[in-house]
């Protein structure tokens, strides 16, 4: 009875991916890569890949001469492990100002804005999307309650940082549907305030009131504090 | 040659050495990258995050496709495919395309299944029609399209437009490209030379044959998903998408621009409607072009197709798909005005 080295190799890769998916699920790190719509994929991946690994381990022994793994198979193994190696190299990667600048849906006077939903939730919180939608539609602004003087609290990261202390900047948050590849940035302009000069990608909590000028709605900050990146970095 | 010795032995010391070497190299690379602070580069972070997210989302679907494909290989008897192959082609192609309605996986899962169906005797035209239709027409994709466009009061129109144009594209492309025999369209794979027993009888043989087919498909498709995802992530991290917004208002250029963007982004067809709906400055027809072209041709799929099918398949597919999607999206625009 021989052990098939090719199957050992395949079982190891299945197991590596199953462990990686299980880690994403247990640690909660899947929120960095996926939206809630596709969280189930991680559970399915951990279980199914784990099952495939077990099935391979159960059939490692062969009566025949085991076939040697070819160079192509070794290359396949290496290629399939690249994403896991990438995560080990950069374990806490995040989408920031650079990613926002590359995306088509830009906010607050960008060239392409997001469409405003027909019926906002009148009892819902006002957040990045509501402010941006309100800039596109007066009707939506009225329905969503985006009016001057409304108190607001936003947590996001800085894009278009101020050139000098006290100047305004943009606060941005990504909205994700399925995974980070479909993330869309929504930004809100934070008006000149309090002599602060936050840097790009700094995570801030801004409390203030909705204000409006010729460019549209923005937030006049009353209090700005630096905060750590939220456990769930995206909005949905 | 069968060994009569009961001793368990590893036959491949050189292979084990190579494996050990790989582990050491990877461990060294990871440590070096962390020490060098590569994670502090915004470009590297953006690339790794998008790359990993595409692979993490796609790989379970590849596995699902490989599971179905292995099931077809091991559990479905040859006579079923022989009966299917005897059906007239004008019945096979639309039937296969409509079969996509019952196969709720995205494009990564449909490729291994189509390959298996064609290699087992389904006419290539029908196999391709199934492969191209299922990522557009499956119930999850149509439901997500409905939800995404509900807010604009265009849910029914977009679902019908997407399903109708997707079905048309799948059938025409299937007929145009899949007219040749399986040998002329499928690229030979190394594991084809070492097939599992065609009709495994004992449960042990069946499990072994099933896992062999599963692993062969998963490994083969998976590596190209990884390579394609890396390309898509690099394009997303480097190319500013605002380059395309200058042509947003022109229907023809707008449709072409969003088709190019669909290729570049390589989004899962179950999520792309939520992205398409945000492109408000593009005409609705252009958004439809994005939704129909993306699931059929994108950067990630180009690698998968290149490995599955013979040379120039991708070029042929683009030559057939682009005019159909462009014309269809423009007519959709006309009807919507």
XYZ file of C-alpha atoms in Angstrom:
573
model
C 0.000 0.000 0.000
C 1.473 3.368 -1.041
C 0.617 6.917 -0.153
C -0.272 9.096 -3.096
C 1.863 12.236 -2.714
C -0.319 14.127 -5.200
C -3.352 13.563 -2.996
C -1.390 14.655 0.080
C -0.608 17.911 -1.707
C -4.207 18.448 -2.776
C -5.518 17.639 0.684
C -3.076 20.171 2.160
C -4.338 22.962 -0.125
C -7.995 22.124 0.546
C -7.214 22.122 4.273
C -5.318 25.430 4.048
C -8.292 27.109 2.384
C -10.763 25.512 4.807
C -8.702 26.828 7.736
C -8.472 30.255 6.118
C -12.260 30.402 5.645
C -12.810 29.179 9.212
C -10.416 31.871 10.451
C -12.305 34.550 8.504
C -15.587 33.351 10.029
C -14.392 32.978 13.622
C -12.260 36.132 13.767
C -14.909 38.212 12.040
C -12.304 39.300 9.489
C -14.682 38.315 6.694
C -16.284 41.759 7.130
C -13.080 43.203 5.677
C -13.564 41.320 2.416
C -17.286 40.645 2.037
C -20.691 42.200 2.552
C -23.461 40.525 4.599
C -25.078 39.214 1.424
C -22.158 36.825 0.924
C -21.122 35.946 4.481
C -22.655 32.505 3.892
C -19.962 31.859 1.267
C -17.339 31.773 4.034
C -19.239 29.177 6.058
C -19.935 27.127 2.946
C -16.279 27.385 1.891
C -14.983 26.268 5.301
C -17.331 23.278 5.449
C -17.091 22.184 1.804
C -13.332 22.640 1.499
C -12.852 20.918 4.845
C -14.988 18.062 3.550
C -12.914 17.863 0.375
C -9.729 17.743 2.485
C -11.133 14.944 4.647
C -12.280 12.993 1.572
C -8.765 13.270 0.161
C -7.144 12.199 3.419
C -9.481 9.207 3.537
C -8.300 8.098 0.098
C -4.575 8.787 0.436
C -3.562 5.141 0.196
C -3.443 3.533 -3.172
C -2.881 -0.035 -4.358
C -1.237 1.193 -7.518
C 2.000 3.008 -8.183
C 1.321 6.577 -7.024
C 1.542 9.181 -9.748
C 4.125 11.845 -9.050
C 2.877 15.430 -8.893
C 3.918 17.179 -12.071
C 5.483 20.617 -12.215
C 2.127 21.945 -13.457
C 0.407 20.538 -10.360
C 3.029 22.085 -8.106
C 2.494 25.407 -9.910
C -1.278 25.069 -9.389
C -0.735 24.499 -5.680
C 1.526 27.533 -5.419
C -0.923 29.712 -7.378
C -3.883 28.677 -5.244
C -2.006 29.620 -2.090
C -1.046 33.123 -3.295
C -4.136 34.857 -1.816
C -3.498 33.319 1.613
C 0.149 34.375 1.436
C -1.000 37.885 0.449
C -3.195 38.095 3.540
C -0.344 36.848 5.731
C 1.842 39.609 4.281
C -0.794 42.342 4.718
C -3.214 41.061 7.345
C -5.120 44.278 8.010
C -5.504 45.733 4.535
C -8.207 48.354 4.153
C -9.756 50.393 1.401
C -8.857 54.022 1.893
C -8.479 57.311 0.092
C -6.563 55.779 -2.813
C -9.292 53.215 -3.482
C -11.962 55.928 -3.211
C -10.122 58.004 -5.797
C -10.132 55.091 -8.251
C -13.864 54.398 -8.053
C -16.392 55.768 -10.513
C -19.067 56.683 -8.005
C -17.617 59.767 -6.390
C -19.379 61.938 -3.931
C -20.184 65.508 -3.215
C -19.976 67.050 -6.656
C -18.117 64.192 -8.268
C -18.723 63.520 -11.919
C -20.886 60.481 -11.388
C -23.130 60.293 -8.388
C -25.326 57.562 -7.033
C -29.015 57.488 -7.774
C -31.431 58.447 -5.079
C -33.799 55.702 -3.946
C -37.440 56.593 -4.558
C -38.529 56.166 -0.963
C -36.090 56.775 1.885
C -36.873 55.468 5.328
C -38.189 58.554 7.142
C -37.211 57.023 10.484
C -33.762 55.922 9.303
C -30.501 57.550 10.329
C -28.993 60.156 8.094
C -25.656 58.886 6.884
C -23.269 59.265 3.954
C -25.621 57.896 1.305
C -28.564 60.026 2.447
C -26.519 63.226 2.242
C -25.238 62.325 -1.209
C -28.678 61.332 -2.458
C -30.066 64.549 -1.008
C -27.593 66.484 -3.130
C -29.124 64.817 -6.202
C -32.806 65.234 -5.385
C -34.708 67.895 -3.416
C -37.641 65.499 -3.112
C -35.434 62.841 -1.593
C -33.839 65.356 0.773
C -37.258 66.345 2.083
C -38.432 62.734 2.458
C -35.230 61.646 4.215
C -35.265 64.627 6.545
C -31.968 66.010 5.274
C -32.502 69.661 6.122
C -30.273 72.377 7.443
C -29.764 72.221 11.183
C -30.377 68.460 11.513
C -28.007 66.954 14.104
C -25.746 64.285 12.616
C -22.983 61.919 13.714
C -20.740 60.256 11.109
C -17.816 57.854 11.348
C -15.577 57.561 8.306
C -12.086 58.075 6.939
C -10.628 61.265 5.547
C -10.354 61.822 1.809
C -9.339 65.093 0.180
C -7.618 66.154 3.370
C -7.348 69.834 4.220
C -4.277 71.680 2.980
C -4.127 73.761 6.132
C -5.492 73.493 9.666
C -9.117 74.544 9.876
C -9.967 73.959 6.225
C -12.677 71.514 5.267
C -12.153 67.932 4.134
C -14.207 64.993 2.911
C -15.268 62.147 5.168
C -15.883 58.916 3.254
C -17.289 55.469 3.825
C -17.543 52.556 1.404
C -20.874 50.832 0.826
C -20.475 47.178 -0.058
C -22.959 44.821 -1.649
C -21.181 41.464 -2.079
C -17.435 42.035 -1.712
C -14.823 44.771 -1.552
C -14.497 44.699 -5.346
C -17.968 46.260 -5.656
C -17.411 48.828 -2.893
C -18.748 52.281 -3.726
C -17.405 55.345 -1.913
C -19.849 57.880 -0.490
C -18.395 61.124 0.808
C -19.683 64.007 2.859
C -18.027 67.398 2.954
C -17.031 68.511 6.437
C -16.995 72.299 6.676
C -14.110 74.398 7.998
C -13.845 73.882 11.729
C -11.863 73.958 14.909
C -8.403 74.316 13.435
C -7.860 70.585 12.896
C -5.893 69.140 9.991
C -6.649 65.427 9.833
C -4.603 63.355 7.421
C -5.932 61.193 4.621
C -7.169 57.798 5.832
C -7.530 58.960 9.449
C -10.705 57.487 10.926
C -12.806 60.182 12.576
C -16.115 60.550 14.328
C -17.720 63.849 13.421
C -20.660 65.320 15.296
C -22.347 68.408 13.977
C -25.283 69.736 12.040
C -26.291 69.502 8.404
C -25.568 72.750 6.590
C -25.926 73.848 2.992
C -24.170 76.149 0.536
C -24.112 76.561 -3.250
C -22.299 73.190 -3.620
C -24.925 71.291 -1.671
C -25.291 69.756 1.756
C -22.307 69.414 4.067
C -21.708 68.901 7.774
C -20.733 71.779 10.013
C -18.695 69.950 12.631
C -19.060 70.734 16.315
C -16.850 67.957 17.583
C -14.288 65.817 15.782
C -12.485 62.920 17.410
C -10.054 60.352 16.087
C -11.358 56.787 16.381
C -9.989 53.349 15.464
C -11.188 51.700 12.270
C -14.592 50.109 13.024
C -14.783 46.316 13.226
C -17.100 46.444 10.220
C -15.463 49.016 7.968
C -18.269 49.221 5.404
C -21.868 50.335 5.346
C -24.509 48.367 3.465
C 2.746 -1.217 -10.723
C 0.927 -2.470 -7.640
C 3.061 -2.936 -4.593
C 2.641 -6.068 -2.566
C 4.424 -4.604 0.420
C 2.145 -3.530 3.261
C 4.684 -0.886 4.283
C 3.477 2.678 3.978
C 6.067 4.696 2.127
C 6.370 8.101 0.619
C 7.683 7.644 -2.899
C 8.735 11.156 -3.605
C 11.596 12.443 -1.474
C 12.439 15.045 -4.132
C 8.819 16.214 -4.084
C 8.851 16.436 -0.302
C 12.064 18.439 -0.457
C 10.466 20.796 -2.958
C 7.413 21.140 -0.743
C 9.547 21.875 2.293
C 11.524 24.395 0.271
C 8.328 26.130 -0.787
C 7.148 26.437 2.816
C 10.478 27.951 3.881
C 10.468 30.399 0.958
C 6.897 31.501 1.685
C 7.624 31.923 5.407
C 10.699 34.014 4.574
C 8.746 36.123 2.081
C 5.952 36.819 4.567
C 8.394 37.819 7.304
C 10.408 39.996 4.913
C 7.278 41.713 3.587
C 6.087 42.486 7.100
C 9.475 43.811 8.150
C 9.698 45.943 5.006
C 6.323 47.467 5.850
C 4.715 46.605 2.534
C 1.355 46.812 4.294
C 1.797 50.536 4.722
C 1.575 51.105 0.972
C -1.964 52.191 0.049
C -1.582 50.628 -3.399
C -0.527 47.261 -1.957
C -3.345 47.357 0.590
C -5.946 48.170 -2.049
C -4.642 45.454 -4.346
C -4.485 42.730 -1.665
C -7.912 43.578 -0.269
C -9.702 43.595 -3.630
C -7.753 40.565 -4.873
C -8.528 38.530 -1.760
C -12.167 39.583 -1.691
C -12.727 38.453 -5.300
C -11.007 35.105 -4.666
C -12.780 34.517 -1.334
C -16.117 35.191 -2.989
C -15.402 33.215 -6.171
C -13.608 30.122 -4.857
C -16.623 28.549 -3.095
C -18.560 28.939 -6.342
C -15.722 27.249 -8.224
C -15.959 24.449 -5.674
C -19.741 24.276 -6.125
C -19.259 24.049 -9.889
C -16.585 21.376 -9.402
C -18.937 19.423 -7.118
C -21.696 19.483 -9.740
C -19.171 18.649 -12.452
C -17.800 15.697 -10.444
C -21.345 14.526 -9.785
C -22.079 14.629 -13.518
C -18.874 12.692 -14.221
C -19.396 9.963 -11.645
C -23.117 9.671 -11.038
C -24.776 10.391 -14.393
C -24.597 7.370 -16.715
C -23.300 7.712 -20.259
C -26.647 6.748 -21.755
C -28.224 9.932 -20.339
C -25.760 12.037 -22.308
C -26.172 9.871 -25.380
C -29.924 10.549 -25.267
C -29.257 14.265 -24.777
C -26.825 14.339 -27.698
C -29.454 12.755 -29.989
C -31.834 15.685 -29.466
C -32.005 18.083 -32.415
C -29.653 21.050 -31.998
C -32.435 23.665 -32.282
C -33.908 22.047 -29.179
C -30.638 21.487 -27.296
C -29.388 25.071 -27.468
C -32.408 26.970 -26.103
C -33.068 24.140 -23.665
C -29.532 24.364 -22.303
C -29.668 28.160 -22.141
C -32.932 28.037 -20.206
C -31.335 25.418 -17.961
C -29.343 28.319 -16.519
C -32.523 29.297 -14.682
C -32.117 26.226 -12.508
C -28.403 26.594 -11.767
C -27.905 29.279 -9.145
C -24.154 29.871 -9.368
C -22.219 32.673 -10.951
C -19.850 32.467 -13.907
C -16.991 30.773 -12.024
C -19.168 27.737 -11.338
C -20.753 27.418 -14.750
C -17.463 26.982 -16.662
C -16.433 23.603 -15.149
C -19.990 22.317 -15.492
C -20.159 23.348 -19.168
C -16.804 21.742 -19.825
C -17.969 18.504 -18.252
C -21.256 18.542 -20.168
C -19.471 19.088 -23.494
C -16.839 16.433 -22.770
C -19.613 13.953 -21.880
C -21.398 14.426 -25.189
C -23.591 17.529 -25.045
C -23.244 19.513 -28.250
C -20.694 22.341 -27.709
C -23.242 24.908 -28.893
C -25.624 23.799 -26.161
C -22.861 23.585 -23.558
C -21.719 27.122 -24.356
C -25.304 28.400 -24.330
C -25.704 26.958 -20.828
C -22.370 28.396 -19.677
C -23.132 31.894 -20.948
C -26.781 31.986 -19.860
C -26.587 30.637 -16.323
C -24.627 33.552 -14.767
C -27.129 36.014 -16.246
C -30.390 34.118 -15.946
C -30.121 32.254 -12.679
C -32.774 33.155 -10.082
C -30.374 34.798 -7.612
C -28.987 37.122 -10.279
C -32.428 38.108 -11.536
C -33.650 38.653 -7.952
C -30.663 40.887 -7.148
C -31.304 42.845 -10.359
C -34.936 43.302 -9.305
C -33.942 44.530 -5.833
C -31.261 46.882 -7.157
C -33.583 48.593 -9.656
C -36.720 48.509 -7.530
C -35.972 51.936 -6.124
C -35.934 53.448 -9.589
C -39.194 51.805 -10.608
C -37.360 49.845 -13.318
C -37.180 46.418 -11.693
C -39.372 44.549 -14.191
C -37.876 46.268 -17.228
C -34.300 45.574 -16.178
C -34.986 41.959 -15.231
C -36.744 41.305 -18.548
C -34.078 43.202 -20.469
C -31.242 41.356 -18.758
C -32.821 37.921 -19.070
C -33.939 38.506 -22.666
C -30.646 39.923 -23.934
C -28.689 37.330 -21.939
C -30.719 34.476 -23.431
C -30.311 35.856 -26.945
C -26.574 36.326 -26.464
C -26.119 32.827 -25.042
C -27.967 31.157 -27.915
C -26.341 33.178 -30.694
C -22.844 32.837 -29.226
C -23.424 29.134 -28.616
C -24.461 28.600 -32.225
C -21.734 30.825 -33.658
C -18.801 29.524 -31.623
C -19.867 26.041 -30.597
C -20.651 24.721 -34.047
C -17.575 22.525 -34.017
C -17.002 19.250 -32.184
C -15.934 18.999 -28.561
C -12.355 18.208 -29.554
C -12.229 21.379 -31.628
C -13.396 23.627 -28.843
C -12.096 22.130 -25.580
C -8.471 22.433 -24.642
C -6.996 19.118 -23.528
C -6.147 18.996 -19.827
C -3.346 17.027 -18.185
C -5.829 15.117 -16.021
C -7.694 14.027 -19.169
C -4.772 11.672 -19.735
C -5.362 10.001 -16.382
C -9.116 9.630 -16.196
C -10.744 7.973 -13.235
C -12.570 4.735 -13.956
C -15.523 5.583 -16.219
C -18.050 3.579 -14.287
C -16.802 3.055 -10.737
C -18.777 0.298 -9.078
C -17.737 0.000 -5.432
C -18.485 2.869 -3.005
C -14.745 3.300 -2.386
C -14.036 3.639 -6.103
C -16.876 6.095 -6.456
C -15.609 8.297 -3.626
C -12.118 8.191 -5.062
C -13.337 8.984 -8.594
C -15.549 11.772 -7.251
C -12.722 13.387 -5.272
C -10.365 13.007 -8.253
C -12.777 14.837 -10.562
C -13.573 17.422 -7.883
C -9.925 18.182 -7.203
C -9.008 18.240 -10.900
C -11.703 20.809 -11.702
C -11.120 22.858 -8.565
C -7.379 23.066 -9.080
C -7.634 23.751 -12.760
C -10.300 26.473 -12.521
C -9.104 27.811 -9.179
C -5.651 28.793 -10.340
C -7.068 30.788 -13.248
C -9.583 32.477 -10.965
C -6.622 33.518 -8.798
C -4.668 34.861 -11.793
C -7.716 36.626 -13.273
C -8.629 38.120 -9.897
C -5.096 39.464 -9.539
C -5.423 41.195 -12.908
C -8.857 42.612 -12.019
C -7.583 43.842 -8.650
C -4.527 45.436 -10.247
C -6.743 47.242 -12.759
C -9.059 48.441 -9.990
C -6.151 49.634 -7.874
C -4.308 51.419 -10.654
C -6.777 52.672 -13.287
C -9.039 55.583 -12.237
C -12.555 54.725 -13.355
C -13.368 58.404 -13.802
C -11.540 58.113 -17.137
C -14.778 56.625 -18.449
C -17.175 59.238 -17.136
C -16.468 61.672 -19.978
C -18.511 59.542 -22.367
C -21.313 58.892 -19.925
C -24.056 60.745 -21.786
C -23.511 59.188 -25.227
C -25.504 55.936 -25.609
C -23.042 54.132 -27.907
C -19.860 55.273 -26.168
C -21.526 54.951 -22.792
C -22.407 51.310 -23.480
C -18.902 50.567 -24.746
C -17.398 52.312 -21.722
C -19.485 50.317 -19.259
C -18.715 47.082 -21.134
C -15.021 47.912 -20.760
C -15.607 48.662 -17.089
C -17.437 45.353 -16.626
C -14.407 43.572 -18.106
C -12.092 45.487 -15.808
C -14.055 45.053 -12.576
C -14.765 41.292 -12.933
C -17.685 41.494 -10.532
C -19.759 38.524 -9.531
C -23.002 38.565 -11.512
C -24.924 38.248 -8.275
C -23.637 41.656 -7.142
C -23.127 43.653 -10.310
C -26.646 45.130 -10.444
C -25.993 47.064 -7.245
C -22.948 48.629 -8.874
C -24.637 49.224 -12.239
C -27.542 51.064 -10.644
C -25.148 53.660 -9.212
C -23.959 54.710 -12.687
C -26.791 57.234 -12.989
C -25.101 59.487 -15.501
C -24.943 56.610 -17.962
C -28.102 55.826 -19.965
C -30.169 52.886 -18.765
C -29.238 50.948 -21.921
C -25.552 51.323 -21.072
C -26.251 49.941 -17.616
C -27.913 46.927 -19.255
C -24.804 46.460 -21.415
C -22.739 46.361 -18.198
C -25.070 43.728 -16.726
C -25.074 41.435 -19.756
C -21.478 41.770 -20.966
C -19.752 41.456 -17.559
C -20.960 37.949 -16.655
C -19.908 36.699 -20.101
C -16.537 38.372 -20.619
C -14.316 39.794 -17.902
C -10.643 39.781 -16.923
C -11.021 36.843 -14.556
C -13.054 34.809 -17.051
C -10.604 35.502 -19.862
C -8.040 33.369 -18.034
C -10.594 30.694 -17.215
C -11.807 30.517 -20.816
C -8.243 30.546 -22.143
C -7.437 27.488 -20.060
C -10.685 25.648 -20.765
C -11.172 26.280 -24.451
C -8.920 26.276 -27.456
C -7.017 29.253 -28.733
C -8.921 32.348 -29.807
C -12.105 31.373 -27.979
C -12.024 34.618 -26.004
C -11.488 36.665 -29.168
C -14.372 34.886 -30.915
C -16.601 35.406 -27.900
C -15.824 39.127 -27.741
C -16.382 39.471 -31.499
C -19.819 37.840 -31.161
C -20.863 39.229 -27.768
C -19.876 42.893 -28.085
C -22.078 43.735 -31.119
C -25.051 41.786 -29.729
C -24.816 43.478 -26.337
C -24.267 46.899 -27.905
C -27.208 46.545 -30.308
C -29.432 45.044 -27.630
C -28.637 47.773 -25.129
C -29.327 50.496 -27.693
C -32.703 48.942 -28.578
C -33.472 48.694 -24.870
C -32.699 52.395 -24.612
C -35.039 53.137 -27.542
C -37.852 51.108 -25.968
C -37.397 52.762 -22.588
C -37.694 56.303 -23.945
